[in-house]
Coordinates of C-alpha atoms in Angstrom, one line a residue:
M978 CA 0.0 0.0 0.0
N979 CA 1.5 3.4 -0.9
L980 CA 0.9 6.6 1.0
K981 CA -1.9 8.0 -0.8
D982 CA -3.9 4.7 -0.3
H983 CA -3.0 4.6 3.0
L984 CA -4.0 8.3 3.5
L985 CA -7.3 7.6 2.0
L986 CA -8.2 4.7 4.2
R987 CA -7.3 6.5 7.2
I988 CA -10.0 9.4 6.1
Q989 CA -12.4 6.7 5.2
N990 CA -12.6 5.3 8.6
D991 CA -11.8 8.3 10.7
G992 CA -13.1 11.3 8.7
P993 CA -11.1 14.3 7.4
M994 CA -7.6 14.8 8.6
T995 CA -6.1 18.4 9.7
I996 CA -3.1 19.5 7.1
A997 CA -1.0 19.3 10.3
D998 CA -1.5 15.5 10.2
Y999 CA -1.3 15.4 6.6
M1000 CA 2.2 17.0 6.5
T1001 CA 3.3 14.8 9.4
D1002 CA 2.4 11.6 7.5
C1003 CA 3.8 12.9 4.1
L1004 CA 7.2 13.8 5.9
M1005 CA 7.8 11.4 8.4
H1006 CA 5.8 8.1 8.0
P1007 CA 8.4 5.5 8.8
E1008 CA 7.7 3.9 5.5
H1009 CA 6.6 6.3 3.0
G1010 CA 7.5 9.6 4.5
Y1011 CA 9.6 12.1 2.3
Y1012 CA 12.3 12.8 5.2
A1013 CA 12.4 9.4 6.4
T1014 CA 13.5 7.4 3.4
R1015 CA 15.5 9.8 1.3
D1016 CA 18.2 12.4 0.8
P1017 CA 15.9 15.5 -0.7
L1018 CA 18.9 17.9 -1.3
G1019 CA 21.0 19.1 -3.8
V1020 CA 21.1 19.2 -7.8
Q1021 CA 19.8 15.5 -7.8
G1022 CA 17.0 16.0 -5.2
D1023 CA 14.3 18.2 -4.9
F1024 CA 15.6 21.6 -3.7
I1025 CA 18.9 23.1 -2.3
T1026 CA 19.3 25.2 0.6
A1027 CA 21.8 28.0 1.4
P1028 CA 24.7 25.6 2.7
E1029 CA 24.5 23.7 -0.4
I1030 CA 24.6 26.8 -2.8
S1031 CA 28.1 28.3 -1.2
Q1032 CA 30.6 27.5 1.6
M1033 CA 30.4 31.1 2.1
F1034 CA 27.0 30.8 4.0
G1035 CA 28.1 28.6 6.4
E1036 CA 31.3 30.3 7.0
L1037 CA 29.9 33.7 7.8
I1038 CA 27.0 32.0 10.1
G1039 CA 30.1 30.3 11.9
L1040 CA 32.1 33.5 12.5
C1041 CA 29.0 35.3 13.7
L1042 CA 28.6 32.6 16.5
A1043 CA 32.0 32.8 17.1
Q1044 CA 32.2 36.5 17.6
T1045 CA 29.1 36.1 19.8
W1046 CA 31.0 33.5 22.1
L1047 CA 34.0 35.8 22.5
E1048 CA 31.9 38.8 23.3
Q1049 CA 30.2 36.6 26.1
G1050 CA 33.2 35.7 27.6
K1051 CA 34.5 32.7 25.9
P1052 CA 32.5 30.1 28.0
K1053 CA 34.7 26.9 28.4
R1054 CA 31.9 24.5 27.7
F1055 CA 29.0 25.1 25.6
I1056 CA 26.7 23.5 23.0
L1057 CA 27.2 24.1 19.2
A1058 CA 23.4 22.8 17.9
E1059 CA 21.8 22.8 14.8
L1060 CA 17.9 22.1 14.1
G1061 CA 17.4 20.1 10.8
P1062 CA 21.1 19.9 9.8
G1063 CA 20.1 18.0 6.2
R1064 CA 23.7 16.7 5.2
G1065 CA 25.5 18.3 7.5
T1066 CA 27.0 20.8 5.2
L1067 CA 26.1 24.0 7.3
M1068 CA 27.9 22.5 10.6
A1069 CA 31.0 21.2 8.6
D1070 CA 31.1 24.9 7.4
I1071 CA 30.7 26.5 10.6
L1072 CA 33.5 24.3 12.2
R1073 CA 36.0 24.9 9.4
A1074 CA 35.5 28.6 9.7
T1075 CA 35.7 28.7 13.4
K1076 CA 39.1 26.8 13.7
G1077 CA 40.9 30.0 13.5
V1078 CA 39.0 31.2 16.8
P1079 CA 41.1 29.9 19.5
G1080 CA 39.3 27.6 22.0
F1081 CA 35.9 27.7 20.2
N1082 CA 36.1 24.4 18.8
E1083 CA 37.6 22.9 21.6
A1084 CA 34.6 24.0 23.9
A1085 CA 31.9 23.2 21.3
E1086 CA 29.8 20.3 22.0
I1087 CA 28.0 19.2 18.6
A1088 CA 24.1 18.5 18.9
L1089 CA 22.1 17.7 16.2
L1090 CA 18.2 17.6 16.0
E1091 CA 17.5 15.3 13.2
A1092 CA 14.6 12.8 12.9
S1093 CA 15.8 11.2 9.4
P1094 CA 17.7 8.2 9.7
V1095 CA 18.8 8.4 6.3
L1096 CA 20.3 12.2 6.9
R1097 CA 21.8 11.1 10.0
D1098 CA 23.8 8.7 8.2
I1099 CA 24.9 11.4 5.7
Q1100 CA 25.9 13.8 8.6
L1101 CA 28.0 11.3 10.5
K1102 CA 29.9 11.1 7.5
T1103 CA 29.7 14.7 6.7
L1104 CA 31.2 15.4 10.1
Q1105 CA 33.8 12.6 10.2
G1106 CA 36.4 13.7 12.8
Y1107 CA 34.0 15.1 15.1
E1108 CA 31.9 13.6 17.8
P1109 CA 28.4 15.0 17.1
Q1110 CA 25.4 13.9 19.5
W1111 CA 22.0 13.4 18.2
I1112 CA 18.9 14.4 20.0
E1113 CA 15.2 13.7 19.7
V1114 CA 13.9 16.6 21.4
M1115 CA 15.3 20.1 22.8
T1116 CA 15.0 19.2 26.4
D1117 CA 17.8 16.4 25.4
L1118 CA 20.3 18.9 25.5
A1119 CA 22.8 19.4 28.3
D1120 CA 22.0 22.4 30.4
L1121 CA 25.1 24.7 29.2
P1122 CA 25.5 27.9 27.2
L1123 CA 23.7 27.4 23.8
F1124 CA 24.6 28.6 20.6
L1125 CA 22.2 27.5 17.8
V1126 CA 21.3 27.8 14.0
A1127 CA 17.9 26.6 12.5
N1128 CA 18.3 27.1 8.7
E1129 CA 15.1 26.0 7.0
F1130 CA 13.8 24.0 9.9
F1131 CA 10.5 25.6 11.0
D1132 CA 9.2 25.8 7.6
A1133 CA 8.9 22.1 7.6
L1134 CA 7.0 21.9 10.8
P1135 CA 3.3 21.0 10.1
I1136 CA 0.8 23.5 10.4
R1137 CA -2.9 24.0 10.5
Q1138 CA -5.0 26.5 8.1
Y1139 CA -7.9 28.4 9.2
L1140 CA -10.6 30.5 7.2
R1141 CA -12.1 33.7 8.7
D1142 CA -16.0 33.2 8.8
G1143 CA -17.5 36.2 10.4
E1144 CA -16.2 36.2 14.3
S1145 CA -15.1 32.5 13.9
W1146 CA -13.2 30.4 11.9
R1147 CA -13.4 27.3 9.4
E1148 CA -10.6 24.8 9.3
R1149 CA -9.3 23.5 6.2
F1150 CA -9.0 19.6 6.2
V1151 CA -7.8 16.8 3.9
G1152 CA -10.4 14.8 2.8
G1153 CA -11.1 11.9 0.0
D1154 CA -13.5 10.2 -1.7
G1155 CA -11.7 7.1 -2.1
T1156 CA -9.9 7.6 -5.1
S1157 CA -8.4 11.1 -4.7
L1158 CA -7.4 13.6 -2.1
A1159 CA -9.3 17.0 -1.8
F1160 CA -9.3 20.1 0.6
G1161 CA -12.4 20.8 2.4
L1162 CA -13.7 23.3 5.3
G1163 CA -15.0 22.1 8.5
P1164 CA -17.8 23.9 10.5
Q1165 CA -17.5 27.3 11.9
A1166 CA -15.5 27.3 15.5
V1167 CA -14.1 29.5 17.7
Q1168 CA -10.2 29.5 17.9
T1169 CA -8.8 30.7 21.0
A1170 CA -5.1 30.6 19.5
L1171 CA -6.5 33.1 17.0
S1172 CA -8.3 35.6 19.0
E1173 CA -5.7 38.4 18.5
R1174 CA -5.9 37.6 14.5
L1175 CA -9.5 39.0 14.4
E1176 CA -8.3 42.7 14.5
D1177 CA -6.2 42.1 11.5
T1178 CA -8.1 39.9 9.2
Q1179 CA -11.5 39.9 7.4
D1180 CA -13.8 37.5 6.3
G1181 CA -12.2 35.4 3.7
D1182 CA -8.8 35.8 5.1
L1183 CA -6.8 32.0 5.6
V1184 CA -4.6 32.2 8.5
E1185 CA -1.7 29.4 9.3
H1186 CA -0.9 28.0 12.7
C1187 CA 1.8 26.0 13.8
S1188 CA 1.5 24.8 17.2
G1189 CA 4.7 23.2 17.3
A1190 CA 6.7 26.1 16.6
A1191 CA 6.6 28.0 19.8
P1192 CA 7.4 25.2 22.3
I1193 CA 10.7 24.4 20.4
L1194 CA 11.5 28.2 20.5
S1195 CA 10.8 28.4 24.2
T1196 CA 13.0 25.9 25.2
V1197 CA 16.0 27.2 22.7
A1198 CA 15.3 30.9 24.3
G1199 CA 14.9 29.7 28.1
Q1200 CA 18.3 28.0 28.1
I1201 CA 20.0 30.9 26.3
A1202 CA 18.4 33.2 28.8
R1203 CA 19.6 31.2 31.8
N1204 CA 23.0 30.3 30.3
G1205 CA 24.1 32.3 27.7
G1206 CA 24.4 31.9 23.9
A1207 CA 22.5 33.0 20.9
A1208 CA 20.3 31.2 18.3
L1209 CA 20.2 32.3 14.5
I1210 CA 16.6 31.3 13.1
I1211 CA 16.9 31.3 9.2
D1212 CA 14.0 30.8 7.2
Y1213 CA 11.4 32.0 4.6
G1214 CA 8.3 33.7 5.9
D1215 CA 7.4 37.2 7.6
W1216 CA 6.1 38.7 10.6
R1217 CA 2.7 37.6 10.5
S1218 CA 1.0 34.4 8.7
L1219 CA -1.4 35.6 6.3
G1220 CA -2.8 33.6 3.1
D1221 CA -2.1 30.0 2.0
T1222 CA 1.6 29.7 1.6
L1223 CA 1.8 25.7 2.1
Q1224 CA 3.7 24.4 -1.0
A1225 CA 4.9 21.2 -2.4
L1226 CA 8.4 20.8 -4.1
R1227 CA 9.5 18.1 -6.1
A1228 CA 12.5 18.0 -8.6
H1229 CA 13.2 21.8 -7.9
E1230 CA 9.5 22.7 -9.2
T1231 CA 6.4 23.4 -7.3
T1232 CA 3.6 21.0 -7.2
D1233 CA 0.2 20.3 -5.9
P1234 CA 0.6 19.5 -2.3
L1235 CA -2.0 16.6 -2.5
D1236 CA -0.5 15.0 -5.7
Q1237 CA 1.6 12.0 -4.7
P1238 CA 2.0 12.3 -0.9
G1239 CA 5.4 11.3 0.3
Q1240 CA 7.2 12.1 -2.9
A1241 CA 7.5 16.0 -2.4
D1242 CA 8.8 18.3 0.3
L1243 CA 6.0 20.0 2.1
T1244 CA 6.8 23.3 3.7
A1245 CA 4.8 26.7 4.7
H1246 CA 6.1 30.2 5.6
V1247 CA 7.6 30.9 9.1
D1248 CA 5.1 33.1 11.0
F1249 CA 8.4 34.9 12.9
E1250 CA 5.9 36.9 15.2
V1251 CA 5.2 33.7 16.9
L1252 CA 8.8 33.0 17.3
A1253 CA 9.6 36.2 18.9
V1254 CA 6.6 36.3 21.3
A1255 CA 7.7 32.8 22.7
A1256 CA 11.5 34.1 22.9
R1257 CA 10.3 37.2 25.1
A1258 CA 8.3 35.0 27.1
S1259 CA 11.1 32.7 27.8
G1260 CA 13.1 35.8 29.2
C1261 CA 15.2 36.2 25.9
A1262 CA 15.8 39.3 23.9
H1263 CA 15.6 39.0 20.0
T1264 CA 16.7 41.0 17.3
K1265 CA 15.0 42.9 14.4
L1266 CA 13.6 40.7 11.6
T1267 CA 16.5 41.2 8.9
P1268 CA 16.5 40.0 5.3
Q1269 CA 19.0 37.4 4.7
G1270 CA 20.9 39.3 2.0
V1271 CA 21.3 42.3 4.4
F1272 CA 22.4 40.0 7.0
L1273 CA 25.2 38.4 4.9
E1274 CA 26.4 41.6 3.6
R1275 CA 26.6 43.0 7.1
L1276 CA 28.8 40.1 7.8
G1277 CA 31.1 40.5 4.7
I1278 CA 30.0 38.2 2.0
T1279 CA 31.0 40.3 -0.8
A1280 CA 34.5 40.8 0.6
R1281 CA 34.5 36.8 1.0
A1282 CA 33.3 36.2 -2.4
Q1283 CA 36.1 38.6 -3.8
S1284 CA 39.1 37.0 -1.7
L1285 CA 37.5 33.4 -3.2
A1286 CA 37.4 34.8 -6.6
A1287 CA 40.9 35.9 -6.5
S1288 CA 42.0 32.2 -7.6
L1289 CA 39.4 31.2 -9.4
G1290 CA 38.6 31.4 -13.4
G1291 CA 36.0 30.0 -16.1
T1292 CA 33.4 28.0 -14.8
Q1293 CA 34.3 28.2 -11.1
L1294 CA 34.1 31.9 -11.1
E1295 CA 30.8 32.0 -12.7
E1296 CA 29.4 29.6 -10.2
L1297 CA 30.8 31.6 -7.7
I1298 CA 29.1 34.9 -8.9
A1299 CA 25.8 33.1 -9.1
A1300 CA 25.9 31.7 -5.7
H1301 CA 26.9 35.3 -4.4
R1302 CA 23.8 36.4 -6.1
R1303 CA 21.3 33.9 -5.2
L1304 CA 22.1 34.2 -1.4
T1305 CA 21.8 38.1 -1.3
H1306 CA 20.1 39.5 -4.2
P1307 CA 16.2 40.8 -3.3
D1308 CA 15.1 38.8 -6.2
E1309 CA 16.3 35.5 -5.0
M1310 CA 16.7 34.6 -1.6
G1311 CA 17.7 37.7 -0.3
N1312 CA 14.4 39.3 1.1
L1313 CA 12.4 36.0 0.9
F1314 CA 14.6 34.4 3.6
K1315 CA 14.9 36.5 7.3
V1316 CA 17.1 36.0 9.8
L1317 CA 15.9 36.3 13.7
G1318 CA 18.5 36.2 16.5
L1319 CA 17.8 35.5 20.0
Y1320 CA 20.3 36.3 22.9
P1321 CA 20.2 36.9 26.5
Q1322 CA 18.7 40.3 27.7
N1323 CA 22.1 41.8 29.4
A1324 CA 24.1 40.8 26.1
V1325 CA 24.9 42.3 22.8
S1326 CA 23.3 40.9 19.8
P1327 CA 24.9 38.6 17.4
P1328 CA 27.0 40.5 14.5
G1329 CA 24.7 41.5 11.4
L1330 CA 21.7 41.9 13.4
E1331 CA 20.1 44.7 15.2
P1332 CA 18.6 44.7 18.7

């Protein structure tokens, strides 16, 4: 039985399912889930992330974290963590770039939050020579200063969708007729979690809610508030959710989210306001939401590109120029992706970001 048939049988037995349940099965079903069964990254995969585009991304992230570590007094032991580390490329680039910062790598205890067994195996090979520890949940981390990066992690967390109907909401579900999947709407209901969204929405507006984002962020922020450290949350989205942003990506092309479940990556734009509110509630300060291109330029990506270009020519030089543009230009990833930084109340914000 393929995943589509499994979902249709579940719907037949239990009724329509939330979009969050649908995403969870599509991405993490142990036999048919997208992340559970494959390496989705790269030219041969379905999408490519910033660390796979250029080493410059991870190098600058690493130096940003290292500078923050220095400014916080160089704690002798700390957790260097990544959420959803993909192939381990970003962490490898971070560790290579920070080798020149005396004491940083020696003090770092590497922790990776990764659910995919396929990707865990790849990460182990990528980080050969280091001793990463894999965790199942954020509460598994040792209670030490925490320096963390989450690049394209929160966009993959399951969401639920609600359509404004008067002073209440109708939830969007995934149903089926025995042979095909289709979206539908549930009955009117009050949604306490969306009570404040009645102020900035009108009839017919669709709002997305990710119940899993705030608890994860609260754990991260609470540990940073207690022990020191910083977190860089890098993802596509904006300050507040509005509209249908659920999307499926297969072979680098968008496709219908209900077409071939388990065979495409499913994501939704991140509501950064939810993350910022959770950070403040946990005693952490946060930076202004900053476009990725602005952040990388402030950290010196152009100077780094020029340094790398000095020894390149031909196709390699063209690829470097293209990578720089893709990471920073407003028409590429530069504006779509945003950066939110977390740090202790009594500390300075990470480089490249404004309080």
